[in-house]
Amino acid sequence: MDAEQNSSKKRGLTWSDQETKALLSTWGEGKIQSELDNSTRNTHVFSSIIRTMGGLGYLRTAPECRQRIKTLKRNYFNAKNSNKLSGNGRTTCRYYDELEDILGGRPAVTPPKVKDSSENHSSRKNSSVECSEPEDEDGDMDIFQQPSTAVLLHVP
C-alpha cells in the first residue's frame, strides 16, 4: 500500500470553509441542540444534520459530521482553557466566534458561579462548638441528664 492510500484511510476529505460554516450553522440551531441534549442516542439528529447539509449541496456522512464537530469542539475547548490560565495571551481557534455562540453559554463550558463550600470548612478548622443538651417536651432538661460543659472541637 503506498503512502497516498495509507493517508486517505486516516483522514477524510478536507472540509472547506463554507462547508464547515454550513455544518456549524446547522448543528448550532436551537432545535438540533435541544434534540442532542435530550437524547442518549443521537443518530436521528445527525441524520437530520446530513439531510440539511445535503440540501445545501454538501454530501457528508453522519460519522464525518460527528468527527468534524468533535474536532471543532476540541479546538474550541483547548482555546477556552488556555484563556483561563494566568499569563497566557488570548488564544482563539478557527471558527471560535461561531463556536462561542453555540457553546459559550452552556453550563458545561461556563459553569454558574457557585460558592466555594471549602471556605466554610477552613474557617471552622480551629473553632469550637458548644454542646447543648436536649430538652424534653415542656422545654425543661430531662432530669436524668446532667448538664454538660464539654466543648467539642470540629475536625473536618
mmCIF file with all atom_site columns, C-alpha atoms in Angstrom:
data_model
loop_
_atom_site.group_PDB
_atom_site.id
_atom_site.type_symbol
_atom_site.label_atom_id
_atom_site.label_alt_id
_atom_site.label_comp_id
_atom_site.label_asym_id
_atom_site.label_entity_id
_atom_site.label_seq_id
_atom_site.pdbx_PDB_ins_code
_atom_site.Cartn_x
_atom_site.Cartn_y
_atom_site.Cartn_z
_atom_site.occupancy
_atom_site.B_iso_or_equiv
_atom_site.pdbx_formal_charge
_atom_site.auth_seq_id
_atom_site.auth_comp_id
_atom_site.auth_asym_id
_atom_site.auth_atom_id
_atom_site.pdbx_PDB_model_num
ATOM 1   C CA . MET A 1 1   ? 0.000   0.000  0.000  1.00 0.00 ? 1   MET A CA 1
ATOM 2   C CA . ASP A 1 2   ? 1.518   3.347  -0.952 1.00 0.00 ? 2   ASP A CA 1
ATOM 3   C CA . ALA A 1 3   ? 1.625   6.463  1.257  1.00 0.00 ? 3   ALA A CA 1
ATOM 4   C CA . GLU A 1 4   ? -1.280  8.165  -0.540 1.00 0.00 ? 4   GLU A CA 1
ATOM 5   C CA . GLN A 1 5   ? -3.655  5.259  0.064  1.00 0.00 ? 5   GLN A CA 1
ATOM 6   C CA . ASN A 1 6   ? -2.475  4.898  3.662  1.00 0.00 ? 6   ASN A CA 1
ATOM 7   C CA . SER A 1 7   ? -3.062  8.587  4.469  1.00 0.00 ? 7   SER A CA 1
ATOM 8   C CA . SER A 1 8   ? -6.532  8.517  2.907  1.00 0.00 ? 8   SER A CA 1
ATOM 9   C CA . LYS A 1 9   ? -7.558  5.830  5.395  1.00 0.00 ? 9   LYS A CA 1
ATOM 10  C CA . LYS A 1 10  ? -6.551  8.058  8.310  1.00 0.00 ? 10  LYS A CA 1
ATOM 11  C CA . ARG A 1 11  ? -8.125  11.286 7.104  1.00 0.00 ? 11  ARG A CA 1
ATOM 12  C CA . GLY A 1 12  ? -11.334 12.043 5.313  1.00 0.00 ? 12  GLY A CA 1
ATOM 13  C CA . LEU A 1 13  ? -11.812 14.687 2.711  1.00 0.00 ? 13  LEU A CA 1
ATOM 14  C CA . THR A 1 14  ? -10.808 18.150 3.784  1.00 0.00 ? 14  THR A CA 1
ATOM 15  C CA . TRP A 1 15  ? -13.683 20.368 4.861  1.00 0.00 ? 15  TRP A CA 1
ATOM 16  C CA . SER A 1 16  ? -13.954 23.676 3.027  1.00 0.00 ? 16  SER A CA 1
ATOM 17  C CA . ASP A 1 17  ? -14.566 26.873 4.950  1.00 0.00 ? 17  ASP A CA 1
ATOM 18  C CA . GLN A 1 18  ? -18.100 27.191 3.517  1.00 0.00 ? 18  GLN A CA 1
ATOM 19  C CA . GLU A 1 19  ? -18.878 23.558 4.320  1.00 0.00 ? 19  GLU A CA 1
ATOM 20  C CA . THR A 1 20  ? -17.705 23.948 7.925  1.00 0.00 ? 20  THR A CA 1
ATOM 21  C CA . LYS A 1 21  ? -19.751 27.126 8.352  1.00 0.00 ? 21  LYS A CA 1
ATOM 22  C CA . ALA A 1 22  ? -22.818 25.327 6.960  1.00 0.00 ? 22  ALA A CA 1
ATOM 23  C CA . LEU A 1 23  ? -22.246 22.483 9.434  1.00 0.00 ? 23  LEU A CA 1
ATOM 24  C CA . LEU A 1 24  ? -21.860 24.937 12.329 1.00 0.00 ? 24  LEU A CA 1
ATOM 25  C CA . SER A 1 25  ? -24.993 26.786 11.280 1.00 0.00 ? 25  SER A CA 1
ATOM 26  C CA . THR A 1 26  ? -26.994 23.559 11.059 1.00 0.00 ? 26  THR A CA 1
ATOM 27  C CA . TRP A 1 27  ? -25.569 22.000 14.232 1.00 0.00 ? 27  TRP A CA 1
ATOM 28  C CA . GLY A 1 28  ? -25.947 25.267 16.143 1.00 0.00 ? 28  GLY A CA 1
ATOM 29  C CA . GLU A 1 29  ? -29.702 25.582 15.580 1.00 0.00 ? 29  GLU A CA 1
ATOM 30  C CA . GLY A 1 30  ? -31.655 25.589 18.840 1.00 0.00 ? 30  GLY A CA 1
ATOM 31  C CA . LYS A 1 31  ? -33.806 22.654 17.770 1.00 0.00 ? 31  LYS A CA 1
ATOM 32  C CA . ILE A 1 32  ? -30.771 20.499 16.954 1.00 0.00 ? 32  ILE A CA 1
ATOM 33  C CA . GLN A 1 33  ? -29.025 21.436 20.213 1.00 0.00 ? 33  GLN A CA 1
ATOM 34  C CA . SER A 1 34  ? -32.172 20.630 22.174 1.00 0.00 ? 34  SER A CA 1
ATOM 35  C CA . GLU A 1 35  ? -32.510 17.248 20.481 1.00 0.00 ? 35  GLU A CA 1
ATOM 36  C CA . LEU A 1 36  ? -28.854 16.451 21.189 1.00 0.00 ? 36  LEU A CA 1
ATOM 37  C CA . ASP A 1 37  ? -29.266 17.470 24.837 1.00 0.00 ? 37  ASP A CA 1
ATOM 38  C CA . ASN A 1 38  ? -32.398 15.387 25.312 1.00 0.00 ? 38  ASN A CA 1
ATOM 39  C CA . SER A 1 39  ? -31.378 12.134 23.659 1.00 0.00 ? 39  SER A CA 1
ATOM 40  C CA . THR A 1 40  ? -28.924 9.442  24.604 1.00 0.00 ? 40  THR A CA 1
ATOM 41  C CA . ARG A 1 41  ? -28.710 8.183  21.047 1.00 0.00 ? 41  ARG A CA 1
ATOM 42  C CA . ASN A 1 42  ? -28.184 10.934 18.521 1.00 0.00 ? 42  ASN A CA 1
ATOM 43  C CA . THR A 1 43  ? -28.162 9.025  15.237 1.00 0.00 ? 43  THR A CA 1
ATOM 44  C CA . HIS A 1 44  ? -31.505 10.530 14.221 1.00 0.00 ? 44  HIS A CA 1
ATOM 45  C CA . VAL A 1 45  ? -30.188 14.035 14.970 1.00 0.00 ? 45  VAL A CA 1
ATOM 46  C CA . PHE A 1 46  ? -27.142 13.529 12.769 1.00 0.00 ? 46  PHE A CA 1
ATOM 47  C CA . SER A 1 47  ? -29.409 12.123 10.050 1.00 0.00 ? 47  SER A CA 1
ATOM 48  C CA . SER A 1 48  ? -31.276 15.420 10.188 1.00 0.00 ? 48  SER A CA 1
ATOM 49  C CA . ILE A 1 49  ? -27.988 17.343 10.010 1.00 0.00 ? 49  ILE A CA 1
ATOM 50  C CA . ILE A 1 50  ? -26.786 15.451 6.923  1.00 0.00 ? 50  ILE A CA 1
ATOM 51  C CA . ARG A 1 51  ? -30.170 15.942 5.215  1.00 0.00 ? 51  ARG A CA 1
ATOM 52  C CA . THR A 1 52  ? -29.893 19.694 5.786  1.00 0.00 ? 52  THR A CA 1
ATOM 53  C CA . MET A 1 53  ? -26.272 19.680 4.629  1.00 0.00 ? 53  MET A CA 1
ATOM 54  C CA . GLY A 1 54  ? -27.303 17.695 1.534  1.00 0.00 ? 54  GLY A CA 1
ATOM 55  C CA . GLY A 1 55  ? -29.963 20.301 0.786  1.00 0.00 ? 55  GLY A CA 1
ATOM 56  C CA . LEU A 1 56  ? -27.199 22.909 0.834  1.00 0.00 ? 56  LEU A CA 1
ATOM 57  C CA . GLY A 1 57  ? -25.154 20.860 -1.633 1.00 0.00 ? 57  GLY A CA 1
ATOM 58  C CA . TYR A 1 58  ? -22.714 19.238 0.812  1.00 0.00 ? 58  TYR A CA 1
ATOM 59  C CA . LEU A 1 59  ? -22.659 15.445 0.817  1.00 0.00 ? 59  LEU A CA 1
ATOM 60  C CA . ARG A 1 60  ? -21.224 14.154 4.083  1.00 0.00 ? 60  ARG A CA 1
ATOM 61  C CA . THR A 1 61  ? -21.921 11.104 6.214  1.00 0.00 ? 61  THR A CA 1
ATOM 62  C CA . ALA A 1 62  ? -23.065 11.220 9.827  1.00 0.00 ? 62  ALA A CA 1
ATOM 63  C CA . PRO A 1 63  ? -19.686 9.919  11.103 1.00 0.00 ? 63  PRO A CA 1
ATOM 64  C CA . GLU A 1 64  ? -17.875 12.623 9.103  1.00 0.00 ? 64  GLU A CA 1
ATOM 65  C CA . CYS A 1 65  ? -20.104 15.344 10.568 1.00 0.00 ? 65  CYS A CA 1
ATOM 66  C CA . ARG A 1 66  ? -19.770 13.907 14.066 1.00 0.00 ? 66  ARG A CA 1
ATOM 67  C CA . GLN A 1 67  ? -15.963 13.794 13.761 1.00 0.00 ? 67  GLN A CA 1
ATOM 68  C CA . ARG A 1 68  ? -15.776 17.342 12.376 1.00 0.00 ? 68  ARG A CA 1
ATOM 69  C CA . ILE A 1 69  ? -17.886 18.665 15.257 1.00 0.00 ? 69  ILE A CA 1
ATOM 70  C CA . LYS A 1 70  ? -15.747 16.723 17.736 1.00 0.00 ? 70  LYS A CA 1
ATOM 71  C CA . THR A 1 71  ? -12.575 18.267 16.285 1.00 0.00 ? 71  THR A CA 1
ATOM 72  C CA . LEU A 1 72  ? -14.049 21.773 16.288 1.00 0.00 ? 72  LEU A CA 1
ATOM 73  C CA . LYS A 1 73  ? -15.205 21.395 19.901 1.00 0.00 ? 73  LYS A CA 1
ATOM 74  C CA . ARG A 1 74  ? -11.797 20.098 20.989 1.00 0.00 ? 74  ARG A CA 1
ATOM 75  C CA . ASN A 1 75  ? -10.059 23.096 19.375 1.00 0.00 ? 75  ASN A CA 1
ATOM 76  C CA . TYR A 1 76  ? -12.569 25.471 20.975 1.00 0.00 ? 76  TYR A CA 1
ATOM 77  C CA . PHE A 1 77  ? -12.207 23.958 24.468 1.00 0.00 ? 77  PHE A CA 1
ATOM 78  C CA . ASN A 1 78  ? -8.405  23.996 24.185 1.00 0.00 ? 78  ASN A CA 1
ATOM 79  C CA . ALA A 1 79  ? -8.515  27.704 23.328 1.00 0.00 ? 79  ALA A CA 1
ATOM 80  C CA . LYS A 1 80  ? -11.070 28.402 26.068 1.00 0.00 ? 80  LYS A CA 1
ATOM 81  C CA . ASN A 1 81  ? -8.997  26.574 28.703 1.00 0.00 ? 81  ASN A CA 1
ATOM 82  C CA . SER A 1 82  ? -5.815  28.318 27.586 1.00 0.00 ? 82  SER A CA 1
ATOM 83  C CA . ASN A 1 83  ? -7.534  31.678 28.089 1.00 0.00 ? 83  ASN A CA 1
ATOM 84  C CA . LYS A 1 84  ? -8.305  30.754 31.702 1.00 0.00 ? 84  LYS A CA 1
ATOM 85  C CA . LEU A 1 85  ? -4.614  30.381 32.572 1.00 0.00 ? 85  LEU A CA 1
ATOM 86  C CA . SER A 1 86  ? -2.848  33.383 34.009 1.00 0.00 ? 86  SER A CA 1
ATOM 87  C CA . GLY A 1 87  ? -0.058  34.788 31.891 1.00 0.00 ? 87  GLY A CA 1
ATOM 88  C CA . ASN A 1 88  ? -1.333  33.421 28.612 1.00 0.00 ? 88  ASN A CA 1
ATOM 89  C CA . GLY A 1 89  ? -2.257  35.803 25.861 1.00 0.00 ? 89  GLY A CA 1
ATOM 90  C CA . ARG A 1 90  ? -5.685  35.481 24.325 1.00 0.00 ? 90  ARG A CA 1
ATOM 91  C CA . THR A 1 91  ? -5.944  32.267 22.320 1.00 0.00 ? 91  THR A CA 1
ATOM 92  C CA . THR A 1 92  ? -8.509  31.590 19.646 1.00 0.00 ? 92  THR A CA 1
ATOM 93  C CA . CYS A 1 93  ? -9.094  28.906 17.086 1.00 0.00 ? 93  CYS A CA 1
ATOM 94  C CA . ARG A 1 94  ? -10.657 28.893 13.678 1.00 0.00 ? 94  ARG A CA 1
ATOM 95  C CA . TYR A 1 95  ? -14.450 29.344 13.999 1.00 0.00 ? 95  TYR A CA 1
ATOM 96  C CA . TYR A 1 96  ? -14.021 30.431 17.645 1.00 0.00 ? 96  TYR A CA 1
ATOM 97  C CA . ASP A 1 97  ? -16.762 33.078 17.428 1.00 0.00 ? 97  ASP A CA 1
ATOM 98  C CA . GLU A 1 98  ? -19.256 30.673 15.851 1.00 0.00 ? 98  GLU A CA 1
ATOM 99  C CA . LEU A 1 99  ? -18.480 28.017 18.465 1.00 0.00 ? 99  LEU A CA 1
ATOM 100 C CA . GLU A 1 100 ? -18.727 30.592 21.261 1.00 0.00 ? 100 GLU A CA 1
ATOM 101 C CA . ASP A 1 101 ? -22.228 31.465 20.030 1.00 0.00 ? 101 ASP A CA 1
ATOM 102 C CA . ILE A 1 102 ? -23.221 27.792 20.157 1.00 0.00 ? 102 ILE A CA 1
ATOM 103 C CA . LEU A 1 103 ? -21.318 26.541 23.201 1.00 0.00 ? 103 LEU A CA 1
ATOM 104 C CA . GLY A 1 104 ? -20.379 29.645 25.189 1.00 0.00 ? 104 GLY A CA 1
ATOM 105 C CA . GLY A 1 105 ? -23.430 29.874 27.435 1.00 0.00 ? 105 GLY A CA 1
ATOM 106 C CA . ARG A 1 106 ? -23.722 26.172 28.151 1.00 0.00 ? 106 ARG A CA 1
ATOM 107 C CA . PRO A 1 107 ? -23.158 25.107 31.772 1.00 0.00 ? 107 PRO A CA 1
ATOM 108 C CA . ALA A 1 108 ? -20.512 22.589 30.759 1.00 0.00 ? 108 ALA A CA 1
ATOM 109 C CA . VAL A 1 109 ? -18.459 25.406 29.224 1.00 0.00 ? 109 VAL A CA 1
ATOM 110 C CA . THR A 1 110 ? -19.236 28.284 31.575 1.00 0.00 ? 110 THR A CA 1
ATOM 111 C CA . PRO A 1 111 ? -20.392 26.841 34.890 1.00 0.00 ? 111 PRO A CA 1
ATOM 112 C CA . PRO A 1 112 ? -22.648 29.019 37.015 1.00 0.00 ? 112 PRO A CA 1
ATOM 113 C CA . LYS A 1 113 ? -20.938 30.770 39.903 1.00 0.00 ? 113 LYS A CA 1
ATOM 114 C CA . VAL A 1 114 ? -21.016 28.520 42.941 1.00 0.00 ? 114 VAL A CA 1
ATOM 115 C CA . LYS A 1 115 ? -19.938 29.489 46.427 1.00 0.00 ? 115 LYS A CA 1
ATOM 116 C CA . ASP A 1 116 ? -16.895 27.515 47.457 1.00 0.00 ? 116 ASP A CA 1
ATOM 117 C CA . SER A 1 117 ? -18.016 25.336 50.331 1.00 0.00 ? 117 SER A CA 1
ATOM 118 C CA . SER A 1 118 ? -14.410 24.790 51.399 1.00 0.00 ? 118 SER A CA 1
ATOM 119 C CA . GLU A 1 119 ? -14.390 28.381 52.724 1.00 0.00 ? 119 GLU A CA 1
ATOM 120 C CA . ASN A 1 120 ? -16.858 27.349 55.415 1.00 0.00 ? 120 ASN A CA 1
ATOM 121 C CA . HIS A 1 121 ? -14.790 24.337 56.438 1.00 0.00 ? 121 HIS A CA 1
ATOM 122 C CA . SER A 1 122 ? -11.461 26.140 56.505 1.00 0.00 ? 122 SER A CA 1
ATOM 123 C CA . SER A 1 123 ? -12.785 28.951 58.696 1.00 0.00 ? 123 SER A CA 1
ATOM 124 C CA . ARG A 1 124 ? -14.130 26.415 61.195 1.00 0.00 ? 124 ARG A CA 1
ATOM 125 C CA . LYS A 1 125 ? -10.998 24.296 61.400 1.00 0.00 ? 125 LYS A CA 1
ATOM 126 C CA . ASN A 1 126 ? -9.907  25.665 64.745 1.00 0.00 ? 126 ASN A CA 1
ATOM 127 C CA . SER A 1 127 ? -13.245 26.873 66.019 1.00 0.00 ? 127 SER A CA 1
ATOM 128 C CA . SER A 1 128 ? -15.019 25.157 68.862 1.00 0.00 ? 128 SER A CA 1
ATOM 129 C CA . VAL A 1 129 ? -18.701 24.354 69.157 1.00 0.00 ? 129 VAL A CA 1
ATOM 130 C CA . GLU A 1 130 ? -20.566 24.241 72.454 1.00 0.00 ? 130 GLU A CA 1
ATOM 131 C CA . CYS A 1 131 ? -22.674 21.193 73.046 1.00 0.00 ? 131 CYS A CA 1
ATOM 132 C CA . SER A 1 132 ? -26.264 21.927 74.055 1.00 0.00 ? 132 SER A CA 1
ATOM 133 C CA . GLU A 1 133 ? -28.377 19.472 75.978 1.00 0.00 ? 133 GLU A CA 1
ATOM 134 C CA . PRO A 1 134 ? -31.608 18.033 74.573 1.00 0.00 ? 134 PRO A CA 1
ATOM 135 C CA . GLU A 1 135 ? -34.819 19.270 76.132 1.00 0.00 ? 135 GLU A CA 1
ATOM 136 C CA . ASP A 1 136 ? -37.999 17.345 76.774 1.00 0.00 ? 136 ASP A CA 1
ATOM 137 C CA . GLU A 1 137 ? -41.462 18.304 75.503 1.00 0.00 ? 137 GLU A CA 1
ATOM 138 C CA . ASP A 1 138 ? -42.097 21.115 78.003 1.00 0.00 ? 138 ASP A CA 1
ATOM 139 C CA . GLY A 1 139 ? -38.752 22.754 77.346 1.00 0.00 ? 139 GLY A CA 1
ATOM 140 C CA . ASP A 1 140 ? -37.005 21.567 80.519 1.00 0.00 ? 140 ASP A CA 1
ATOM 141 C CA . MET A 1 141 ? -33.907 19.476 80.612 1.00 0.00 ? 141 MET A CA 1
ATOM 142 C CA . ASP A 1 142 ? -34.506 15.828 81.237 1.00 0.00 ? 142 ASP A CA 1
ATOM 143 C CA . ILE A 1 143 ? -33.901 15.104 84.934 1.00 0.00 ? 143 ILE A CA 1
ATOM 144 C CA . PHE A 1 144 ? -31.779 12.076 84.109 1.00 0.00 ? 144 PHE A CA 1
ATOM 145 C CA . GLN A 1 145 ? -29.269 14.065 82.088 1.00 0.00 ? 145 GLN A CA 1
ATOM 146 C CA . GLN A 1 146 ? -26.579 16.074 83.721 1.00 0.00 ? 146 GLN A CA 1
ATOM 147 C CA . PRO A 1 147 ? -25.749 19.446 82.186 1.00 0.00 ? 147 PRO A CA 1
ATOM 148 C CA . SER A 1 148 ? -22.527 19.302 80.268 1.00 0.00 ? 148 SER A CA 1
ATOM 149 C CA . THR A 1 149 ? -19.890 21.960 79.989 1.00 0.00 ? 149 THR A CA 1
ATOM 150 C CA . ALA A 1 150 ? -17.914 19.977 77.431 1.00 0.00 ? 150 ALA A CA 1
ATOM 151 C CA . VAL A 1 151 ? -16.611 21.747 74.385 1.00 0.00 ? 151 VAL A CA 1
ATOM 152 C CA . LEU A 1 152 ? -16.310 19.805 71.147 1.00 0.00 ? 152 LEU A CA 1
ATOM 153 C CA . LEU A 1 153 ? -13.714 20.576 68.535 1.00 0.00 ? 153 LEU A CA 1
ATOM 154 C CA . HIS A 1 154 ? -14.893 20.379 64.955 1.00 0.00 ? 154 HIS A CA 1
ATOM 155 C CA . VAL A 1 155 ? -12.441 18.410 62.845 1.00 0.00 ? 155 VAL A CA 1
ATOM 156 C CA . PRO A 1 156 ? -13.427 18.113 59.182 1.00 0.00 ? 156 PRO A CA 1
#
